[in-house]
Amino acid sequence: MNNGYTLKADILERSQSVFYGQLFEECPQCLAQQSLQWADVISPISPDRPYFLVVREESNKGVLGGLPLYYFEAKLGGILTSVPHAGPLGGGFYRGDMDLNLRRLVYSTLLSSAIQLAKKMKCISLTIITNPFTDDAALYKESSTPNYIMNNFCQAIDLSFTLKNEGAYETGKSSYNNHLRKNLAKAEKAGVVVSWGDDADFEPWYEIHCKRHKELGVPPLPESLLRGILSVMKPAGMGGLAVAKIDKCVVGGCFYIWHRDVADAFIMSSDSDCFDCGVNYAVTYFAVRYFRKRGVKWFNWQSCKKNSGVYLFKKRWGSREFPYQFLTWTYPGFEEVFKVEAEDTIKWYQWHYIAPFEAIRKKITNGVFDKGCMT
């Protein structure tokens, strides 16, 4: 009993998760990665077992908060994480009309239930990602101190401020706007046309994605993950592929996923042969205008290396930084991570975050780190 409320947490599997899904739909601050549909998107990629925690008030059965968790088992033991695979964002969430004291109680109950589940399943670690747009990191740490904290940030455009009128990017009020105007003019001169793509556009775009990632020396995102966005998120009105074409040929595009207040630029790729054609600028301009008209508040670019070319590209659109954290609690068995090569851990737990890479590599048992390599 606390503050007049008696809360209870339920742990639901995918087939039992109707109440979780209803709460998600009602919460404007939720991210697409917290949805039931996202569990369906990532299910073909690896054997992650999803669990959906809900907190309700016992007297009236009203659902107040939720937390997605995924169990993954590899050579060193099982782990629980709030979002695995590429583009991880979002941990707990709560019904919007809630005062701070009740929110604290909801988060405390969610975290307590998550820790109990991790111990019951003999996990070596539990990781929850905080929400950059609700700044809820303190609500977890008030209840239990994590062994590891990894600081990260995303860049996002406030669409309620930017594009208050259709000509916002044509005004030339700053050097950034001049830069955008110049590159959008390049795209127009090159004949770049942007629209929402269909299944037939996926293959040529994915070939570009693989080509571009090979040039960058990084692996492409799994094809089945991206196809899942088209087959699961798109019919649910939560995702799609915006494609850029020149003479009806695909030259670039970006996958977007969204829910109410937040739209994520999930992965953007364009043909390096067309870099002088302003393709990425045209795609972004199309998407920003589209989401502004939908009433989306935050256009989220996700994270990248600070002051890199990609970082500056995002900044030119009026983006600013929003910090968030990976909070990790460790349990018996985690010490096995320090007995093997860090590269082996990365291989065994591919696309899954266990702890800050620096901590694993240097065998550090706790601490606060800045953004590192994801396993």
PDB file of C-alpha atoms in Angstrom, residues 189-330:
ATOM      1  CA  LYS A 189      17.226  19.679 -60.346  1.00  0.00           C
ATOM      2  CA  ALA A 190      18.196  15.979 -60.416  1.00  0.00           C
ATOM      3  CA  GLY A 191      14.543  14.980 -60.655  1.00  0.00           C
ATOM      4  CA  VAL A 192      14.361  13.224 -57.281  1.00  0.00           C
ATOM      5  CA  VAL A 193      10.792  12.191 -56.462  1.00  0.00           C
ATOM      6  CA  VAL A 194       9.931  10.844 -52.993  1.00  0.00           C
ATOM      7  CA  SER A 195       6.871   8.802 -52.039  1.00  0.00           C
ATOM      8  CA  TRP A 196       5.875   5.950 -49.767  1.00  0.00           C
ATOM      9  CA  GLY A 197       7.157   2.730 -51.302  1.00  0.00           C
ATOM     10  CA  ASP A 198       5.534  -0.654 -51.754  1.00  0.00           C
ATOM     11  CA  ASP A 199       6.817  -4.230 -51.694  1.00  0.00           C
ATOM     12  CA  ALA A 200       8.265  -3.888 -55.205  1.00  0.00           C
ATOM     13  CA  ASP A 201      10.518  -1.047 -54.006  1.00  0.00           C
ATOM     14  CA  PHE A 202      12.058  -3.056 -51.193  1.00  0.00           C
ATOM     15  CA  GLU A 203      14.545  -5.162 -53.167  1.00  0.00           C
ATOM     16  CA  PRO A 204      16.206  -2.291 -55.061  1.00  0.00           C
ATOM     17  CA  TRP A 205      16.372  -0.264 -51.851  1.00  0.00           C
ATOM     18  CA  TYR A 206      17.835  -3.195 -49.886  1.00  0.00           C
ATOM     19  CA  GLU A 207      20.518  -3.680 -52.558  1.00  0.00           C
ATOM     20  CA  ILE A 208      21.459  -0.024 -52.052  1.00  0.00           C
ATOM     21  CA  HIS A 209      21.465  -0.532 -48.271  1.00  0.00           C
ATOM     22  CA  CYS A 210      23.821  -3.530 -48.531  1.00  0.00           C
ATOM     23  CA  LYS A 211      26.080  -1.678 -50.973  1.00  0.00           C
ATOM     24  CA  ARG A 212      26.267   1.383 -48.734  1.00  0.00           C
ATOM     25  CA  HIS A 213      26.966  -0.608 -45.556  1.00  0.00           C
ATOM     26  CA  LYS A 214      29.709  -2.539 -47.366  1.00  0.00           C
ATOM     27  CA  GLU A 215      31.274   0.806 -48.268  1.00  0.00           C
ATOM     28  CA  LEU A 216      31.056   1.827 -44.601  1.00  0.00           C
ATOM     29  CA  GLY A 217      32.477  -1.490 -43.384  1.00  0.00           C
ATOM     30  CA  VAL A 218      29.461  -2.399 -41.233  1.00  0.00           C
ATOM     31  CA  PRO A 219      26.964  -5.259 -41.627  1.00  0.00           C
ATOM     32  CA  PRO A 220      23.584  -4.465 -43.178  1.00  0.00           C
ATOM     33  CA  LEU A 221      20.462  -4.806 -41.072  1.00  0.00           C
ATOM     34  CA  PRO A 222      18.799  -8.210 -41.424  1.00  0.00           C
ATOM     35  CA  GLU A 223      16.502  -8.348 -44.440  1.00  0.00           C
ATOM     36  CA  SER A 224      13.784 -10.130 -42.447  1.00  0.00           C
ATOM     37  CA  LEU A 225      13.748  -7.318 -39.860  1.00  0.00           C
ATOM     38  CA  LEU A 226      13.072  -4.692 -42.505  1.00  0.00           C
ATOM     39  CA  ARG A 227      10.565  -6.844 -44.358  1.00  0.00           C
ATOM     40  CA  GLY A 228       8.800  -7.221 -41.026  1.00  0.00           C
ATOM     41  CA  ILE A 229       8.324  -3.465 -40.839  1.00  0.00           C
ATOM     42  CA  LEU A 230       6.497  -3.649 -44.172  1.00  0.00           C
ATOM     43  CA  SER A 231       4.457  -6.749 -43.334  1.00  0.00           C
ATOM     44  CA  VAL A 232       3.608  -5.959 -39.690  1.00  0.00           C
ATOM     45  CA  MET A 233       4.100  -2.279 -38.867  1.00  0.00           C
ATOM     46  CA  LYS A 234       2.822  -0.854 -42.160  1.00  0.00           C
ATOM     47  CA  PRO A 235      -0.622  -2.557 -42.002  1.00  0.00           C
ATOM     48  CA  ALA A 236      -0.884  -1.372 -38.381  1.00  0.00           C
ATOM     49  CA  GLY A 237      -0.257   2.223 -39.505  1.00  0.00           C
ATOM     50  CA  MET A 238       3.066   2.311 -37.633  1.00  0.00           C
ATOM     51  CA  GLY A 239       5.768   1.987 -40.281  1.00  0.00           C
ATOM     52  CA  GLY A 240       6.806   2.291 -43.886  1.00  0.00           C
ATOM     53  CA  LEU A 241       9.574   2.813 -46.426  1.00  0.00           C
ATOM     54  CA  ALA A 242       9.901   6.239 -48.040  1.00  0.00           C
ATOM     55  CA  VAL A 243      11.714   5.830 -51.357  1.00  0.00           C
ATOM     56  CA  ALA A 244      13.471   8.341 -53.582  1.00  0.00           C
ATOM     57  CA  LYS A 245      13.484   7.752 -57.330  1.00  0.00           C
ATOM     58  CA  ILE A 246      15.153   9.332 -60.329  1.00  0.00           C
ATOM     59  CA  ASP A 247      13.568   8.408 -63.649  1.00  0.00           C
ATOM     60  CA  LYS A 248      11.455   5.845 -61.771  1.00  0.00           C
ATOM     61  CA  CYS A 249      14.567   4.037 -60.445  1.00  0.00           C
ATOM     62  CA  VAL A 250      15.081   3.728 -56.666  1.00  0.00           C
ATOM     63  CA  VAL A 251      18.175   5.683 -55.574  1.00  0.00           C
ATOM     64  CA  GLY A 252      17.593   5.804 -51.819  1.00  0.00           C
ATOM     65  CA  GLY A 253      15.101   5.891 -49.011  1.00  0.00           C
ATOM     66  CA  CYS A 254      14.467   5.466 -45.317  1.00  0.00           C
ATOM     67  CA  PHE A 255      12.469   3.102 -43.126  1.00  0.00           C
ATOM     68  CA  TYR A 256      10.344   4.905 -40.540  1.00  0.00           C
ATOM     69  CA  ILE A 257       8.442   3.510 -37.568  1.00  0.00           C
ATOM     70  CA  TRP A 258       6.100   5.607 -35.454  1.00  0.00           C
ATOM     71  CA  HIS A 259       3.429   5.801 -32.793  1.00  0.00           C
ATOM     72  CA  ARG A 260       1.511   8.956 -31.924  1.00  0.00           C
ATOM     73  CA  ASP A 261       4.039  11.517 -30.575  1.00  0.00           C
ATOM     74  CA  VAL A 262       7.283   9.950 -31.878  1.00  0.00           C
ATOM     75  CA  ALA A 263       8.461   8.960 -35.360  1.00  0.00           C
ATOM     76  CA  ASP A 264      11.813   7.191 -35.750  1.00  0.00           C
ATOM     77  CA  ALA A 265      14.051   7.395 -38.795  1.00  0.00           C
ATOM     78  CA  PHE A 266      14.967   3.738 -38.398  1.00  0.00           C
ATOM     79  CA  ILE A 267      17.507   3.293 -41.201  1.00  0.00           C
ATOM     80  CA  MET A 268      18.370   5.539 -44.143  1.00  0.00           C
ATOM     81  CA  SER A 269      20.438   4.494 -47.151  1.00  0.00           C
ATOM     82  CA  SER A 270      21.037   6.102 -50.515  1.00  0.00           C
ATOM     83  CA  ASP A 271      23.179   5.162 -53.487  1.00  0.00           C
ATOM     84  CA  SER A 272      26.657   6.663 -53.185  1.00  0.00           C
ATOM     85  CA  ASP A 273      26.602   7.241 -56.950  1.00  0.00           C
ATOM     86  CA  CYS A 274      23.864   9.826 -56.340  1.00  0.00           C
ATOM     87  CA  PHE A 275      25.332  11.700 -53.376  1.00  0.00           C
ATOM     88  CA  ASP A 276      25.453  14.952 -55.346  1.00  0.00           C
ATOM     89  CA  CYS A 277      21.710  14.710 -56.013  1.00  0.00           C
ATOM     90  CA  GLY A 278      20.533  15.616 -52.492  1.00  0.00           C
ATOM     91  CA  VAL A 279      18.682  12.296 -52.097  1.00  0.00           C
ATOM     92  CA  ASN A 280      18.826  12.108 -48.293  1.00  0.00           C
ATOM     93  CA  TYR A 281      17.703  15.731 -48.048  1.00  0.00           C
ATOM     94  CA  ALA A 282      14.709  15.092 -50.288  1.00  0.00           C
ATOM     95  CA  VAL A 283      13.698  11.980 -48.319  1.00  0.00           C
ATOM     96  CA  THR A 284      13.994  13.798 -44.994  1.00  0.00           C
ATOM     97  CA  TYR A 285      12.052  16.816 -46.227  1.00  0.00           C
ATOM     98  CA  PHE A 286       9.264  14.513 -47.408  1.00  0.00           C
ATOM     99  CA  ALA A 287       9.165  12.663 -44.072  1.00  0.00           C
ATOM    100  CA  VAL A 288       9.343  15.737 -41.825  1.00  0.00           C
ATOM    101  CA  ARG A 289       6.435  17.346 -43.666  1.00  0.00           C
ATOM    102  CA  TYR A 290       4.437  14.109 -43.582  1.00  0.00           C
ATOM    103  CA  PHE A 291       4.850  13.564 -39.846  1.00  0.00           C
ATOM    104  CA  ARG A 292       4.222  17.201 -39.022  1.00  0.00           C
ATOM    105  CA  LYS A 293       0.869  16.957 -40.795  1.00  0.00           C
ATOM    106  CA  ARG A 294       0.071  13.791 -38.811  1.00  0.00           C
ATOM    107  CA  GLY A 295       0.548  15.717 -35.563  1.00  0.00           C
ATOM    108  CA  VAL A 296       3.750  13.877 -34.565  1.00  0.00           C
ATOM    109  CA  LYS A 297       5.736  15.850 -31.999  1.00  0.00           C
ATOM    110  CA  TRP A 298       9.220  14.315 -32.180  1.00  0.00           C
ATOM    111  CA  PHE A 299      11.101  13.297 -35.319  1.00  0.00           C
ATOM    112  CA  ASN A 300      13.717  10.983 -33.813  1.00  0.00           C
ATOM    113  CA  TRP A 301      16.961  10.322 -35.696  1.00  0.00           C
ATOM    114  CA  GLN A 302      18.226   7.902 -33.021  1.00  0.00           C
ATOM    115  CA  SER A 303      21.906   8.021 -32.044  1.00  0.00           C
ATOM    116  CA  CYS A 304      25.207   8.455 -33.866  1.00  0.00           C
ATOM    117  CA  LYS A 305      28.765   9.542 -33.152  1.00  0.00           C
ATOM    118  CA  LYS A 306      28.840  13.108 -31.880  1.00  0.00           C
ATOM    119  CA  ASN A 307      30.110  15.768 -34.318  1.00  0.00           C
ATOM    120  CA  SER A 308      30.345  13.229 -37.148  1.00  0.00           C
ATOM    121  CA  GLY A 309      29.076  14.032 -40.604  1.00  0.00           C
ATOM    122  CA  VAL A 310      25.845  12.208 -39.827  1.00  0.00           C
ATOM    123  CA  TYR A 311      25.468  14.171 -36.572  1.00  0.00           C
ATOM    124  CA  LEU A 312      25.889  17.474 -38.417  1.00  0.00           C
ATOM    125  CA  PHE A 313      23.433  16.412 -41.117  1.00  0.00           C
ATOM    126  CA  LYS A 314      20.804  15.863 -38.428  1.00  0.00           C
ATOM    127  CA  LYS A 315      21.689  19.090 -36.658  1.00  0.00           C
ATOM    128  CA  ARG A 316      21.073  21.082 -39.819  1.00  0.00           C
ATOM    129  CA  TRP A 317      17.411  20.119 -39.619  1.00  0.00           C
ATOM    130  CA  GLY A 318      17.077  21.758 -36.219  1.00  0.00           C
ATOM    131  CA  SER A 319      17.701  18.624 -34.178  1.00  0.00           C
ATOM    132  CA  ARG A 320      18.822  18.748 -30.577  1.00  0.00           C
ATOM    133  CA  GLU A 321      20.143  16.086 -28.231  1.00  0.00           C
ATOM    134  CA  PHE A 322      17.987  14.051 -25.857  1.00  0.00           C
ATOM    135  CA  PRO A 323      19.925  11.923 -23.349  1.00  0.00           C
ATOM    136  CA  TYR A 324      18.890   8.438 -22.304  1.00  0.00           C
ATOM    137  CA  GLN A 325      20.556   5.515 -20.563  1.00  0.00           C
ATOM    138  CA  PHE A 326      21.020   1.768 -20.664  1.00  0.00           C
ATOM    139  CA  LEU A 327      20.545   0.538 -17.083  1.00  0.00           C
ATOM    140  CA  THR A 328      21.942  -2.935 -16.366  1.00  0.00           C
ATOM    141  CA  TRP A 329      21.593  -5.122 -13.291  1.00  0.00           C
ATOM    142  CA  THR A 330      23.839  -8.186 -13.110  1.00  0.00           C
TER     143      THR A 330
END
